[in-house]
Structure formats: C-alpha cells, structure tokens
mmCIF file of C-alpha atoms in Angstrom:
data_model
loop_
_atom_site.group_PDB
_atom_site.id
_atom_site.type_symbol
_atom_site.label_atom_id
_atom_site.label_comp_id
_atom_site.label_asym_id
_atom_site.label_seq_id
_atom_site.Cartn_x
_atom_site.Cartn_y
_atom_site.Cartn_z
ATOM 1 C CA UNK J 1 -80.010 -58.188 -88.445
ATOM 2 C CA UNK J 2 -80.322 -59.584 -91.954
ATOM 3 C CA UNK J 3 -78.419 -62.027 -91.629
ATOM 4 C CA UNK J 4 -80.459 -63.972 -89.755
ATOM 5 C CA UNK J 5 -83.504 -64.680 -92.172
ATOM 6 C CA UNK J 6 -85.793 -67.216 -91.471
ATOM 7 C CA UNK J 7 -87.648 -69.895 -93.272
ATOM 8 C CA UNK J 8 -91.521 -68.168 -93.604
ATOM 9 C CA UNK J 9 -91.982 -67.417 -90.291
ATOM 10 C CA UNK J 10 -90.610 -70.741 -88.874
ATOM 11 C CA UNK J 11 -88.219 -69.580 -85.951
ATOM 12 C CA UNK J 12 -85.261 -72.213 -87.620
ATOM 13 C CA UNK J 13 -82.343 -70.393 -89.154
ATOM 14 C CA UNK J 14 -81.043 -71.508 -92.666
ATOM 15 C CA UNK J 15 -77.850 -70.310 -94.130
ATOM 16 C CA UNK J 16 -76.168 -71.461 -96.904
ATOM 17 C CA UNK J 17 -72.623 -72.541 -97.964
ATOM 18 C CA UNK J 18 -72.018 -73.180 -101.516
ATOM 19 C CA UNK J 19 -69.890 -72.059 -104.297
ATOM 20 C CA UNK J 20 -72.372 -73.264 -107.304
ATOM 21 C CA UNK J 21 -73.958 -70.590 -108.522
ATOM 22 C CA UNK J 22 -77.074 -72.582 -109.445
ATOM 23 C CA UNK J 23 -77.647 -73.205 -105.219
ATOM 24 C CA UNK J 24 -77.245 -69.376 -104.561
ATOM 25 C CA UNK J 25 -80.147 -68.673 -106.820
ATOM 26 C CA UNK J 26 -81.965 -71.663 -105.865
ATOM 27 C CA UNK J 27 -81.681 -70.382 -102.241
ATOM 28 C CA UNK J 28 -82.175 -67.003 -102.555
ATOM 29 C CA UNK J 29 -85.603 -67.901 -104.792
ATOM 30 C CA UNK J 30 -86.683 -69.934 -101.363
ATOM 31 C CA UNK J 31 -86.025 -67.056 -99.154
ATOM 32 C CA UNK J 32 -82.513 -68.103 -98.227
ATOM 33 C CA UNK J 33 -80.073 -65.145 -98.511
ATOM 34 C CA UNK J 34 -77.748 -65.713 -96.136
ATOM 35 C CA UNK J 35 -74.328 -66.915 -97.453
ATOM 36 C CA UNK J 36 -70.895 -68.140 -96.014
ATOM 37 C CA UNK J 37 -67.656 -67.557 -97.722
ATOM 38 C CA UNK J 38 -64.161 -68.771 -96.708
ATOM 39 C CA UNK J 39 -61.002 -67.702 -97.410
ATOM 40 C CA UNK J 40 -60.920 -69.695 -100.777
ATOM 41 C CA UNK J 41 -64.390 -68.241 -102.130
ATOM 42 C CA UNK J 42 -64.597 -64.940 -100.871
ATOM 43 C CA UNK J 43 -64.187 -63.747 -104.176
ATOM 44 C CA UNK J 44 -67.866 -64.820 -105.169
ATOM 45 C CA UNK J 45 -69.773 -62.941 -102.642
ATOM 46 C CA UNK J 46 -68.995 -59.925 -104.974
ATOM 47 C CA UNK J 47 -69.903 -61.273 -108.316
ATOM 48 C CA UNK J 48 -72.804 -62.734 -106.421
ATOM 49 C CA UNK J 49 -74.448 -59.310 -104.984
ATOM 50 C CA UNK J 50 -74.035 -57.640 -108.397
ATOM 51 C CA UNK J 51 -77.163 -60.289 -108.951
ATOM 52 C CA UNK J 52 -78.818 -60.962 -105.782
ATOM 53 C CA UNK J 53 -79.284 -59.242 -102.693
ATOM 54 C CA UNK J 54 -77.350 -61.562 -100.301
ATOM 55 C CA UNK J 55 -76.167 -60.873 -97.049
ATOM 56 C CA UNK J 56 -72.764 -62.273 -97.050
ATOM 57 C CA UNK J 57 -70.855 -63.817 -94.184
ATOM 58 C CA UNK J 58 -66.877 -64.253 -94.154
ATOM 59 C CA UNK J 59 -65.184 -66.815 -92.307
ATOM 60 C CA UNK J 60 -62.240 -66.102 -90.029
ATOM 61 C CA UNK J 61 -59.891 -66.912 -87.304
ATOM 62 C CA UNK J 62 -63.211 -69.040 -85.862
ATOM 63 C CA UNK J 63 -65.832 -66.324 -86.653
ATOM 64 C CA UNK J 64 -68.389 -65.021 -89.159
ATOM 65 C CA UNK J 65 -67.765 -61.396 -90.314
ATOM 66 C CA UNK J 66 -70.805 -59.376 -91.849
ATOM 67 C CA UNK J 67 -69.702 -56.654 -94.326
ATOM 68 C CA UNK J 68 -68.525 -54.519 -91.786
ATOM 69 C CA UNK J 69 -66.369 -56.628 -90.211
ATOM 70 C CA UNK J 70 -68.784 -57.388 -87.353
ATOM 71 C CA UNK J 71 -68.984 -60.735 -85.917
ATOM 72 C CA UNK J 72 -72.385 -62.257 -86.435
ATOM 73 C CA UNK J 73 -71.383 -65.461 -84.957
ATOM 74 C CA UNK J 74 -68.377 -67.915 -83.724
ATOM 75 C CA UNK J 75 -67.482 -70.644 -85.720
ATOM 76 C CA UNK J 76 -66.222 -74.278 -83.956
ATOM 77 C CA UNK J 77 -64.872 -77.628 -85.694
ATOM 78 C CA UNK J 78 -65.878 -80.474 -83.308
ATOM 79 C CA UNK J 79 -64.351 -83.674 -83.201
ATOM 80 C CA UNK J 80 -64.941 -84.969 -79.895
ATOM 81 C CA UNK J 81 -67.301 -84.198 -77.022
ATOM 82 C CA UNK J 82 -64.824 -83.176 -75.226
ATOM 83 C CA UNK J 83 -64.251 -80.147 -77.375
ATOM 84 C CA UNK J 84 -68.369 -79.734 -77.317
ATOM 85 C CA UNK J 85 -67.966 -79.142 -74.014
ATOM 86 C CA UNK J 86 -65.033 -76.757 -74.214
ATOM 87 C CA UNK J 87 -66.860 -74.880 -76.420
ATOM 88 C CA UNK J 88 -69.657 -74.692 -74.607
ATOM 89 C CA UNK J 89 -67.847 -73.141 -71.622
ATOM 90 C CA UNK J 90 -65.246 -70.871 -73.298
ATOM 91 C CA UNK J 91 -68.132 -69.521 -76.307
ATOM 92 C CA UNK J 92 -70.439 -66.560 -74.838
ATOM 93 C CA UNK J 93 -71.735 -65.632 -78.908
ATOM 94 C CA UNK J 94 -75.164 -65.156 -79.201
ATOM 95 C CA UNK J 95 -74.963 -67.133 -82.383
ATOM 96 C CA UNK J 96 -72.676 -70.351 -83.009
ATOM 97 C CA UNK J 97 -71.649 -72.477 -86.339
ATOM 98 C CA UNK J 98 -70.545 -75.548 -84.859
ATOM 99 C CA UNK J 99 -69.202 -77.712 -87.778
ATOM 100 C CA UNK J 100 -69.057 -81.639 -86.477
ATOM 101 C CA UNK J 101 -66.367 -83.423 -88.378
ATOM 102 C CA UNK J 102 -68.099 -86.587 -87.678
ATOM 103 C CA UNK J 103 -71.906 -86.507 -86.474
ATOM 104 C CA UNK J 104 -72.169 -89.596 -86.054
ATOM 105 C CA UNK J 105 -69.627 -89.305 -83.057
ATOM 106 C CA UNK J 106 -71.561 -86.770 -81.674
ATOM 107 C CA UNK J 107 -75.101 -86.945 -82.282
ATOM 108 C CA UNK J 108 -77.546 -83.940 -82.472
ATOM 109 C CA UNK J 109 -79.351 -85.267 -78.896
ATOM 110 C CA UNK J 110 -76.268 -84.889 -77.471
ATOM 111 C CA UNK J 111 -75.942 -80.912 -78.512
ATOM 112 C CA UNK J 112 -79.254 -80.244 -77.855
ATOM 113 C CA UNK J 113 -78.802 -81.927 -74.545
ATOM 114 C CA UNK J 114 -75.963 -79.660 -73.612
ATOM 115 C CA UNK J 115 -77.358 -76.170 -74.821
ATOM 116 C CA UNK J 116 -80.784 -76.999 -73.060
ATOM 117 C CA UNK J 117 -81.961 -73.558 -70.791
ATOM 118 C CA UNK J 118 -79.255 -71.661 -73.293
ATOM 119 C CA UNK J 119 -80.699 -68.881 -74.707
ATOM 120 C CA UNK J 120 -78.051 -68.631 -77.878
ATOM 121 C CA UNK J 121 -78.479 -69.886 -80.876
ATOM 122 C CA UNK J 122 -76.621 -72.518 -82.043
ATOM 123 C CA UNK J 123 -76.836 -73.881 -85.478
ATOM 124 C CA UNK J 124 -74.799 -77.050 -87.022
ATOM 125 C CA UNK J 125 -73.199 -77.316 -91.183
ATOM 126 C CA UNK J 126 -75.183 -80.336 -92.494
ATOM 127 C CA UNK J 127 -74.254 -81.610 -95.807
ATOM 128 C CA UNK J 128 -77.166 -83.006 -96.725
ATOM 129 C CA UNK J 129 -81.241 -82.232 -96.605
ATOM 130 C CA UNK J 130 -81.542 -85.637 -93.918
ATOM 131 C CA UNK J 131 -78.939 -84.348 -91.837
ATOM 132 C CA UNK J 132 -80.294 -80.997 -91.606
ATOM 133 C CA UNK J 133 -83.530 -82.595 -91.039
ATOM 134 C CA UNK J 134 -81.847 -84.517 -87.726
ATOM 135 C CA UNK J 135 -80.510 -81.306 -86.508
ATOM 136 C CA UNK J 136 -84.080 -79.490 -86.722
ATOM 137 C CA UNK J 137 -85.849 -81.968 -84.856
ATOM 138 C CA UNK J 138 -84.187 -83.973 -82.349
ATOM 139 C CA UNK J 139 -85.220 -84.351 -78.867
ATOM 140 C CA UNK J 140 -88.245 -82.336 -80.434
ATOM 141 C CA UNK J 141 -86.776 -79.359 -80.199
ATOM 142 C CA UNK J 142 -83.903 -79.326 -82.300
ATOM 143 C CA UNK J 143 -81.011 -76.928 -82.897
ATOM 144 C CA UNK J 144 -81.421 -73.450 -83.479
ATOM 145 C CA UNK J 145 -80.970 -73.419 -87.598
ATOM 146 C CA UNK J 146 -78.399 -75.391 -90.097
ATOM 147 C CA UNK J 147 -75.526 -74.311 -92.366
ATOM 148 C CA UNK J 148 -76.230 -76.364 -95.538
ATOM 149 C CA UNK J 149 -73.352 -76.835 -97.298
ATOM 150 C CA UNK J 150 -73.667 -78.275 -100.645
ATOM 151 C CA UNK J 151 -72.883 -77.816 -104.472
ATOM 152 C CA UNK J 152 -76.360 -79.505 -105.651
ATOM 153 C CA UNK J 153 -79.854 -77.960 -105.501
ATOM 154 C CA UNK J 154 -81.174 -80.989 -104.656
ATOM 155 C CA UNK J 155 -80.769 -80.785 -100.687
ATOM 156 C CA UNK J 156 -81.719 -77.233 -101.193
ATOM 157 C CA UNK J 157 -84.917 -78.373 -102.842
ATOM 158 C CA UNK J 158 -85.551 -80.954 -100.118
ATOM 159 C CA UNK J 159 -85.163 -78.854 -97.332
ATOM 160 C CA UNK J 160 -87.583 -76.064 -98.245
ATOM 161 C CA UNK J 161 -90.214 -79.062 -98.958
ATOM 162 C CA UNK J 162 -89.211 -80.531 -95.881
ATOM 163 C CA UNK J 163 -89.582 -76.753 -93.821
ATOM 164 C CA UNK J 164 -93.118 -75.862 -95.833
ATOM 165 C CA UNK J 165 -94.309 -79.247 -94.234
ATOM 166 C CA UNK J 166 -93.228 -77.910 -90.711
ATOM 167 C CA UNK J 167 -95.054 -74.814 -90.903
ATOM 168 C CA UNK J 168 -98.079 -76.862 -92.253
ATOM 169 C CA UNK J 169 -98.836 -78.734 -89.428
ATOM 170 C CA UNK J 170 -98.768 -76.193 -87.119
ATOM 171 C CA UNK J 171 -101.838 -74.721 -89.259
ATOM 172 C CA UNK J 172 -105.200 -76.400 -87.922
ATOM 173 C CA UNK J 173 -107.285 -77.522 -90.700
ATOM 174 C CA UNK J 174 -111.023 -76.956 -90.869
ATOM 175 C CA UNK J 175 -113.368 -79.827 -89.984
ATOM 176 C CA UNK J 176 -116.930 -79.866 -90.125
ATOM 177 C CA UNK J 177 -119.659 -81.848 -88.579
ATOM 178 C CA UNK J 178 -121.654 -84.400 -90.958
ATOM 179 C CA UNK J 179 -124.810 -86.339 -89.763
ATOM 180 C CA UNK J 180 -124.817 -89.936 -91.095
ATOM 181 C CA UNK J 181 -127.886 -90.957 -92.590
ATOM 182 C CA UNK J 182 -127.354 -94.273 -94.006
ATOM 183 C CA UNK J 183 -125.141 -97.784 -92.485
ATOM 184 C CA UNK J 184 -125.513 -101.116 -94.355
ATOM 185 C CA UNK J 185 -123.143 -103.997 -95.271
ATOM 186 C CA UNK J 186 -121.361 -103.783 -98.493
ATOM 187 C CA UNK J 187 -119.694 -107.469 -98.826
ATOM 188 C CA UNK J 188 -116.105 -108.165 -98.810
ATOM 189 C CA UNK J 189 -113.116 -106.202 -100.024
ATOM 190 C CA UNK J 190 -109.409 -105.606 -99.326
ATOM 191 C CA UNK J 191 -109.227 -103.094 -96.652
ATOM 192 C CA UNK J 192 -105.836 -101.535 -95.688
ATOM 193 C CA UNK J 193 -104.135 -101.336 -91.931
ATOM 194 C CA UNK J 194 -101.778 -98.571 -91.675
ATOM 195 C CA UNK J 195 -99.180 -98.898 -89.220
ATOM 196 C CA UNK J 196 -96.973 -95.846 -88.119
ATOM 197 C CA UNK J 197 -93.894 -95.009 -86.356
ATOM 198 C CA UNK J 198 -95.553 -92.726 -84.369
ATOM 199 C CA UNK J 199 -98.546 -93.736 -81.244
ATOM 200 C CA UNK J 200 -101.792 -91.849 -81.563
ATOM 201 C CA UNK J 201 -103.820 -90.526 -78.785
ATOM 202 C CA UNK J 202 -107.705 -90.662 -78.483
ATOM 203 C CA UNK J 203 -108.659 -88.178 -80.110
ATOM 204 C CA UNK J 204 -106.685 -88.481 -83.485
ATOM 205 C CA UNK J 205 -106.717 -90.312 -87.095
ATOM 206 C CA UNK J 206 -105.946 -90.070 -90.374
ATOM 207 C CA UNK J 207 -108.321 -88.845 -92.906
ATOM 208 C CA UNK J 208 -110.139 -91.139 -94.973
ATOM 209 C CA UNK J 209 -113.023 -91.391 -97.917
ATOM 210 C CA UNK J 210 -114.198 -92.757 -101.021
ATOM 211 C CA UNK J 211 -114.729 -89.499 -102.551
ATOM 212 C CA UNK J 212 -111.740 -86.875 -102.061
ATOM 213 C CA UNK J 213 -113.879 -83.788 -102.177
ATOM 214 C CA UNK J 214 -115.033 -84.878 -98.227
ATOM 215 C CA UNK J 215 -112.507 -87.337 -96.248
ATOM 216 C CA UNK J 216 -113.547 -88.663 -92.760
ATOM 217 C CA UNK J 217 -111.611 -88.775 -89.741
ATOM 218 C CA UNK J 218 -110.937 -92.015 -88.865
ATOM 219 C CA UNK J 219 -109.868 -92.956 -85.525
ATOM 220 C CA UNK J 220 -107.072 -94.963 -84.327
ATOM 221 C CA UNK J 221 -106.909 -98.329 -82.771
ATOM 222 C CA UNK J 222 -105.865 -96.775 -79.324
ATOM 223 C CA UNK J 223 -108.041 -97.595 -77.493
ATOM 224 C CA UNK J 224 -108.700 -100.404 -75.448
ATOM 225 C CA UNK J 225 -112.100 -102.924 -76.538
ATOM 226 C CA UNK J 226 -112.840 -106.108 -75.055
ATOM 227 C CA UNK J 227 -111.939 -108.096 -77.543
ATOM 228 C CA UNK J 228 -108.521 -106.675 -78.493
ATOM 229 C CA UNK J 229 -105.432 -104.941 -76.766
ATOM 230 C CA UNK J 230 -105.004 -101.094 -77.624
ATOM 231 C CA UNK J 231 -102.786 -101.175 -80.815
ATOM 232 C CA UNK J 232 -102.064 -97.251 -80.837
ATOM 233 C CA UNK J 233 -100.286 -96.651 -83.655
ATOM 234 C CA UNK J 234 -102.302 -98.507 -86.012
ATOM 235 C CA UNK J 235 -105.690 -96.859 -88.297
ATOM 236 C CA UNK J 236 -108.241 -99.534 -89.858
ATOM 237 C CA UNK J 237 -108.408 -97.434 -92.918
ATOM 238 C CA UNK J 238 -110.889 -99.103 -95.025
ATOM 239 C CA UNK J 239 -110.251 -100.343 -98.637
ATOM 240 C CA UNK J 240 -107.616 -99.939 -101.104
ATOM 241 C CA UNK J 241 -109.509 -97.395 -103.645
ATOM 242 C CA UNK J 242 -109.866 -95.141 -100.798
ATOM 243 C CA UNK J 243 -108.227 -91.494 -100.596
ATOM 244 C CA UNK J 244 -106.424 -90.572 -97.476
ATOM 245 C CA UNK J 245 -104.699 -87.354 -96.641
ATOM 246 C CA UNK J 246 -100.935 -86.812 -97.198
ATOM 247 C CA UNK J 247 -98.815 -83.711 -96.358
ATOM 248 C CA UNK J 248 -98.645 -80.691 -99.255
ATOM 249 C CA UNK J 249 -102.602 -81.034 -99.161
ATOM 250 C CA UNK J 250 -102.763 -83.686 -101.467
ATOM 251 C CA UNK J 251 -104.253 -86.910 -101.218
ATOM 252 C CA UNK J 252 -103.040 -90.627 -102.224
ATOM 253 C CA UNK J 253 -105.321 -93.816 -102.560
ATOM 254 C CA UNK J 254 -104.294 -96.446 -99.381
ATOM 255 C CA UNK J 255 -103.406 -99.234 -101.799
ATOM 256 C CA UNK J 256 -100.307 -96.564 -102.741
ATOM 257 C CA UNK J 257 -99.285 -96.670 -99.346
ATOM 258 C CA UNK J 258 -95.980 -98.333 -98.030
ATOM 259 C CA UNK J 259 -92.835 -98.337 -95.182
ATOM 260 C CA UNK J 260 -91.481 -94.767 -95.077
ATOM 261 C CA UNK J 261 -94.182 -93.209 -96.723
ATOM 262 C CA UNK J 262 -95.886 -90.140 -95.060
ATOM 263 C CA UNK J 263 -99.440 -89.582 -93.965
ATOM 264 C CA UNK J 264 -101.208 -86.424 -91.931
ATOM 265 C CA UNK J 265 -102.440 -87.500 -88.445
ATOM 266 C CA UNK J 266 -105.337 -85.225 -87.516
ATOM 267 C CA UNK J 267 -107.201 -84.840 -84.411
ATOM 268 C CA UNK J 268 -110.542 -83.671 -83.655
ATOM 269 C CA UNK J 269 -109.439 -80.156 -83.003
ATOM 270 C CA UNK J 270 -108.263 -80.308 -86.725
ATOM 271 C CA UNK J 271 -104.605 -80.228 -85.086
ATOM 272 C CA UNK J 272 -102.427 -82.099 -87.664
ATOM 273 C CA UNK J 273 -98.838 -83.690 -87.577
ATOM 274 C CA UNK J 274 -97.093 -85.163 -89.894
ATOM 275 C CA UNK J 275 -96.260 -89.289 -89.291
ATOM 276 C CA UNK J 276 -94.164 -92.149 -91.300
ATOM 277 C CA UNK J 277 -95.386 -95.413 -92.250
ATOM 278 C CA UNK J 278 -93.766 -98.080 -90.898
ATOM 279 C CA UNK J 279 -95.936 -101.020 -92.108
ATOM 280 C CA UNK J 280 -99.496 -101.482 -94.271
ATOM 281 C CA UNK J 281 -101.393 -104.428 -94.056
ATOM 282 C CA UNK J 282 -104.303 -105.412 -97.011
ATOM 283 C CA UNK J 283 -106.438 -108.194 -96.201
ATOM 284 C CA UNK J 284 -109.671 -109.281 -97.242
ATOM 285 C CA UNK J 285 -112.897 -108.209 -94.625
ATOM 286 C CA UNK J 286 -116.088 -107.682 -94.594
ATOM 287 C CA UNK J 287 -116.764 -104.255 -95.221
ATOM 288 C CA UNK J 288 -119.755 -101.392 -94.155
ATOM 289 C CA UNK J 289 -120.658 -98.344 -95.954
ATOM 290 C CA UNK J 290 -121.546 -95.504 -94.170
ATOM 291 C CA UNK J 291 -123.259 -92.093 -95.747
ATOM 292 C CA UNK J 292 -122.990 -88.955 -94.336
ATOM 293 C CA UNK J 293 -124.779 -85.477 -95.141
ATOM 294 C CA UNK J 294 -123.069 -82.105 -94.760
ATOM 295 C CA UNK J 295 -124.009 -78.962 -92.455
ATOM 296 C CA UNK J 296 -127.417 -77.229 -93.866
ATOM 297 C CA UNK J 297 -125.494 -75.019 -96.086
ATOM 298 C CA UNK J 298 -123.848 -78.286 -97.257
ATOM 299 C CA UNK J 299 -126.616 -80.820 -98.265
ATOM 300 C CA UNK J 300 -124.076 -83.097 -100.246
ATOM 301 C CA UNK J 301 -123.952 -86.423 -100.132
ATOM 302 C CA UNK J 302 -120.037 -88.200 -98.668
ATOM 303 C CA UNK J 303 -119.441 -92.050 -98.002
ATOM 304 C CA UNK J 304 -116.600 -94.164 -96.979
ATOM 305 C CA UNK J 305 -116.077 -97.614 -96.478
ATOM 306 C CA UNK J 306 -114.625 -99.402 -93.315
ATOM 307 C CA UNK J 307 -114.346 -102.532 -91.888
ATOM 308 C CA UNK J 308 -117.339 -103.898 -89.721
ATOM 309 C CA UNK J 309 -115.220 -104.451 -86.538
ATOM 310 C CA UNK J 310 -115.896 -102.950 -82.981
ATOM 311 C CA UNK J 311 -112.113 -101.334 -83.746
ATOM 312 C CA UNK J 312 -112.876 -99.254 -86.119
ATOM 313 C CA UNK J 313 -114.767 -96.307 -85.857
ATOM 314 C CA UNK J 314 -114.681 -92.365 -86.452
ATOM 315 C CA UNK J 315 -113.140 -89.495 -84.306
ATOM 316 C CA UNK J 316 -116.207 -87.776 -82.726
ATOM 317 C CA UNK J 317 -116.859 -84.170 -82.465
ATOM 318 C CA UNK J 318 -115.411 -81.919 -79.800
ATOM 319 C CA UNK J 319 -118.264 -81.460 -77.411
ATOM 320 C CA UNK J 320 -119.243 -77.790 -76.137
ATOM 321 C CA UNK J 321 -120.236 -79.164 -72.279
ATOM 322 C CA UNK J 322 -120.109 -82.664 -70.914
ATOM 323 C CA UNK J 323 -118.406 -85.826 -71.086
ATOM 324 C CA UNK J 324 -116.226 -85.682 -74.281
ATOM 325 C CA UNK J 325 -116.655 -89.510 -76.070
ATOM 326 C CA UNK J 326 -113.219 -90.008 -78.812
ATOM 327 C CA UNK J 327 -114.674 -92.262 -80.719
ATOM 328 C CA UNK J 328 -117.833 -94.173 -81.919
ATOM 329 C CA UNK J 329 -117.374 -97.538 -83.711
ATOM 330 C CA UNK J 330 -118.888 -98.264 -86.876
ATOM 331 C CA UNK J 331 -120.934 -101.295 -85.086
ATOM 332 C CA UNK J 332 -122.292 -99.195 -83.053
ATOM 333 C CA UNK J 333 -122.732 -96.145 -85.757
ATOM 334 C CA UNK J 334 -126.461 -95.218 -86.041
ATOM 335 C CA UNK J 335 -128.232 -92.778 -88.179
ATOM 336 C CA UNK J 336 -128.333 -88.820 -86.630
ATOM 337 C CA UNK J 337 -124.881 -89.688 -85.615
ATOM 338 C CA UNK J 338 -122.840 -87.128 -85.917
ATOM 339 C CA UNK J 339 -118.932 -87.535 -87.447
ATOM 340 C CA UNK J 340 -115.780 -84.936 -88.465
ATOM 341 C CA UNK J 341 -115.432 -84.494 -92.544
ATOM 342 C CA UNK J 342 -112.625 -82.612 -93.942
ATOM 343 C CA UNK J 343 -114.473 -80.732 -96.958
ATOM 344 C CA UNK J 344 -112.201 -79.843 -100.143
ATOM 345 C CA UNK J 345 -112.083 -80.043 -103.697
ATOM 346 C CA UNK J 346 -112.959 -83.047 -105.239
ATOM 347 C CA UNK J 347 -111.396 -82.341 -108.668
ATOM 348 C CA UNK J 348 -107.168 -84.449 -108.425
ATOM 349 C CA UNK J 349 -104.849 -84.974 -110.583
ATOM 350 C CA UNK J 350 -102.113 -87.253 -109.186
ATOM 351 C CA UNK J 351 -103.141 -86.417 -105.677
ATOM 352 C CA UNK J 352 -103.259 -82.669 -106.384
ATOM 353 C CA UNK J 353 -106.440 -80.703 -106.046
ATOM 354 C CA UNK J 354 -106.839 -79.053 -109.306
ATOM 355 C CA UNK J 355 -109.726 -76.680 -110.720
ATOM 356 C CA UNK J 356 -111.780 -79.069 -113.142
ATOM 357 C CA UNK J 357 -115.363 -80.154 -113.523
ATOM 358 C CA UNK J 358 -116.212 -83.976 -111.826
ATOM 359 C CA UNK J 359 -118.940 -85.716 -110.235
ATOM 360 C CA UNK J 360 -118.177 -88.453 -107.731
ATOM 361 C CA UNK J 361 -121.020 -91.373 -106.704
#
C-alpha cells in the first residue's frame, strides 16, 4: 500500500503529522509522503495534494482512513500500562498508532517488550527527532516506525540525518591491506584516549591517520596484556592533529573530539557501527611513527602516529586459513607487517571530502 513508505530501504515506517506547510514539503522532499489529518485539519490534505503527491490518512473513531475510507491502521491514546495491555489484547490491526500521553510513564522497552514474537506493526507519535530516535532503537530492535508530529522542520531534518546514518552502517566499508615498512620513535606529543559508551570486541577500532586520504584501523584496548586490565571501550588514538572517522563519511581531527560526540567503530570485516563518546583523555606520551605502503596497484606512502605502549596496536587482517590474531601492538610492530587502511580522498574541507588538488607528507 502507499501508505506505508519507507525511509530508503530501511524497514522503519515514518509518517508525518503536521499542519505547517513548510514540514509537508520538507517531508515529502525526504521521501516522507505519508500524512495524518484529524478532524480539525482535514481540510489541508486537499490543498496539500493539489501540490504534492501525498497519501493522506484521516483520523477517526480510533482509526486511520485512506482515501477510500479503508482502515490502514488503529489508533490508541495510552496513559497507563494497563491500557497497553488492553490494547494489546483487544487490537488484531496489522498496523497500530499508539499515541503515549506520557512516555516517560511508559517507556519504549516496555512496548517493545510486550509486542515481542508479534508480527504487526506498531508504530508510536513522537514529538520530537530524540524521541523518535528512542522508539527506533530500544532493546535493539525498536518499534515498527514513528508518527512525528511537529510544526518545525527541524526534527524533520534530524530524523532523516539520524535514518541516513542507520542505513550507513549497515554498508561495509572497503579496507585494504598495507605492509609497513618503516617504525621509529618520534618524541613526545599529546595523544588522545577516546572513551565510548559502547564496549568493543577484538576485532574492532576506530579509524585513525595523519593523512585523511588513508586512515588506519586502530584497535581497541579490549584485550587483556600483562600489564593492564582489558579496558574495552577505550581506543589509544594517537595525537591530537590526527583524523579519525566520523559518521556521514567525513572525518574530524581527535583534539575536536568530546562527551556525546559520535565516532564510526569499524571492524576488520569493514563492518561499521556508529558509537558516542562518553569521555576523551589528552595527555602527553611518548609517541612512534609507523609507515605503511599500499597494495601494488597502490605504491603510496600513509603514516600515523601512536603511542609506544604494549596497548596500543592495529586491527590485523582477516586471515584466509589458520589461527586468526586481532591485533598486533605497535611494540611489537615490525617491518612486512601487514595492517587494515581505509583508502579515500585526501582532499577536506571541514571534515568533508571534497574534489581539490593537495599533497600530504
């Protein structure tokens, strides 16, 4: 049915509620052309498809009515779990608007607790791009789509960001082999900790270099040396000047780094996620530089800077047979060894890769 578009491809429902003009055309631009009117705006879903193709949905007596006066899906106010449960037992629609008067009361776990092994689709009126953002992804999974009511573009706006960045991640990016050819001490310099909310696995890092054009993957501190306890959610990132990936494909230097901030966790598969920051730490270290060369077709020349510590180290290649080894430590790093580079454009402009002519040494 029409009515049920989806956000390119991702299997989350949006519809919108709105009577500003300015959000229907905002939507509708991002692919959003689904629409609820109530009894008090019904009125605009005429002027509205004389100038975009909509699919308009009327609320009444508890349900949305297509065009034809077909019921696309039930509608619910909730104010108490008691009447989530109620509604859970007395609704058999394949689609549900359930409108919580106060979320907070009931929080989105709780739904997606209750609806778990349902195969409907239940989606929940969030009034602005965070709460939407709650419904999508708690307990992982999330609820089946949102209702974003608003009279701003702004959540609008935030949304679609925050939904391109979703379908991102579940792209792999391409990583390619370098051989390191040179390791020597550089001195001291600030080097940055990043600390997430998230916990890596072995495996995974963020990516890391001194020249954006080819970023190294950088492993995490999860695993366990004898010197130090596993810290998983923590990446010795090397010093401030350095780039490190961020979601939209851009880049940022670690010294622009802070709490709440986010950053693309990567693992050797080139699987990526996207994590927060919860904490960044810049002290001074003593520091190693360590070239690399690219695949024969690639003979350029990438570096990066890390702390000399048994901790740090790079995320190693996925091995074809054998014993598969995470991680090797930049103490232990010797030339022929062979690392993961993320190869791109060198040329940025505030973090964005942009077509212009630059050399990098």
């Amino acid at each position: 049915m029409g009515s049920n578009n989806k956000s390119n491809g991702d299997s989350k429902l949006v519809w919108i509620w709105t009577e500003n003009k300015q959000v229907m055309t905002t939507a509708v631009e991002r692919g959003w052309s689904t629409f609820i009117f109530d009894a008090n705006s019904a009125d605009l879903a005429k002027d509205w498809s004389s100038i975009a193709l909509i699919n308009p949905l009327y609320l009444k007596d508890g349900a949305l009515l297509d065009t034809e006066n077909r019921s696309v899906a039930s509608f619910f106010q909730i104010s108490s779990p008691q009447q989530l449960e109620q509604m859970l037992l007395i609704n058999d629609s394949e689609n549900t608007v359930i409108h919580l008067l106060d979320w907070q009361v009931i929080p989105a776990e709780n739904i997606i607790a209750a609806i778990q092994g349902n195969d409907k689709r239940v989606l929940a009126v969030a009034e602005t791009a965070m709460e939407a953002q709650n419904f999508l992804e708690a307990l992982e999974h999330g609820l089946g789509g949102v209702v974003l009511k608003v009279q701003d573009i702004d959540p609008v706006l935030k949304l679609k960001e925050y939904l391109d960045r979703r379908i991102e991640t579940k792209n792999c990016l391409t990583l390619t082999k370098a051989t390191v050819n040179q390791i020597h001490m550089a001195g001291m310099g600030d080097r940055v900790c990043v600390d997430l909310c998230s916990l890596m696995k072995p495996g995974e890092g963020l990516l890391v270099g001194s020249f954006a054009r080819g970023l190294f993957l950088v492993h995490s501190e999860c695993l366990e040396t004898d010197y130090i306890a596993s810290r998983p959610f923590r990446v010795n990132a090397g010093p401030v000047h350095s780039y490190v990936a961020i979601p939209g494909g851009k880049t940022c230097y670690l010294s622009e780094l802070k709490a709440g901030k986010e950053v693309l966790v990567v693992d050797q598969n080139g699987q990526q996620r996207t994590a927060i920051v919860g904490r960044v730490k810049i002290e001074t270290r003593p520091l190693v530089i360590v070239e690399a060369k690219g695949s024969s077709s690639d003979q350029s020349s990438y570096s990066i800077l890390l702390q000399n510590a048994e901790t740090v180290g790079f995320v190693s290649p996925p091995e074809e047979h054998g014993t598969q080894r995470a991680a090797v430590p930049v103490t232990s790093l010797k030339a022929g060894d062979e690392v993961l580079l993320r190869v791109q454009g060198g040329a940025r402009h505030t973090g964005i890769e942009i077509q212009e002519f630059i050399v990098e040494k």
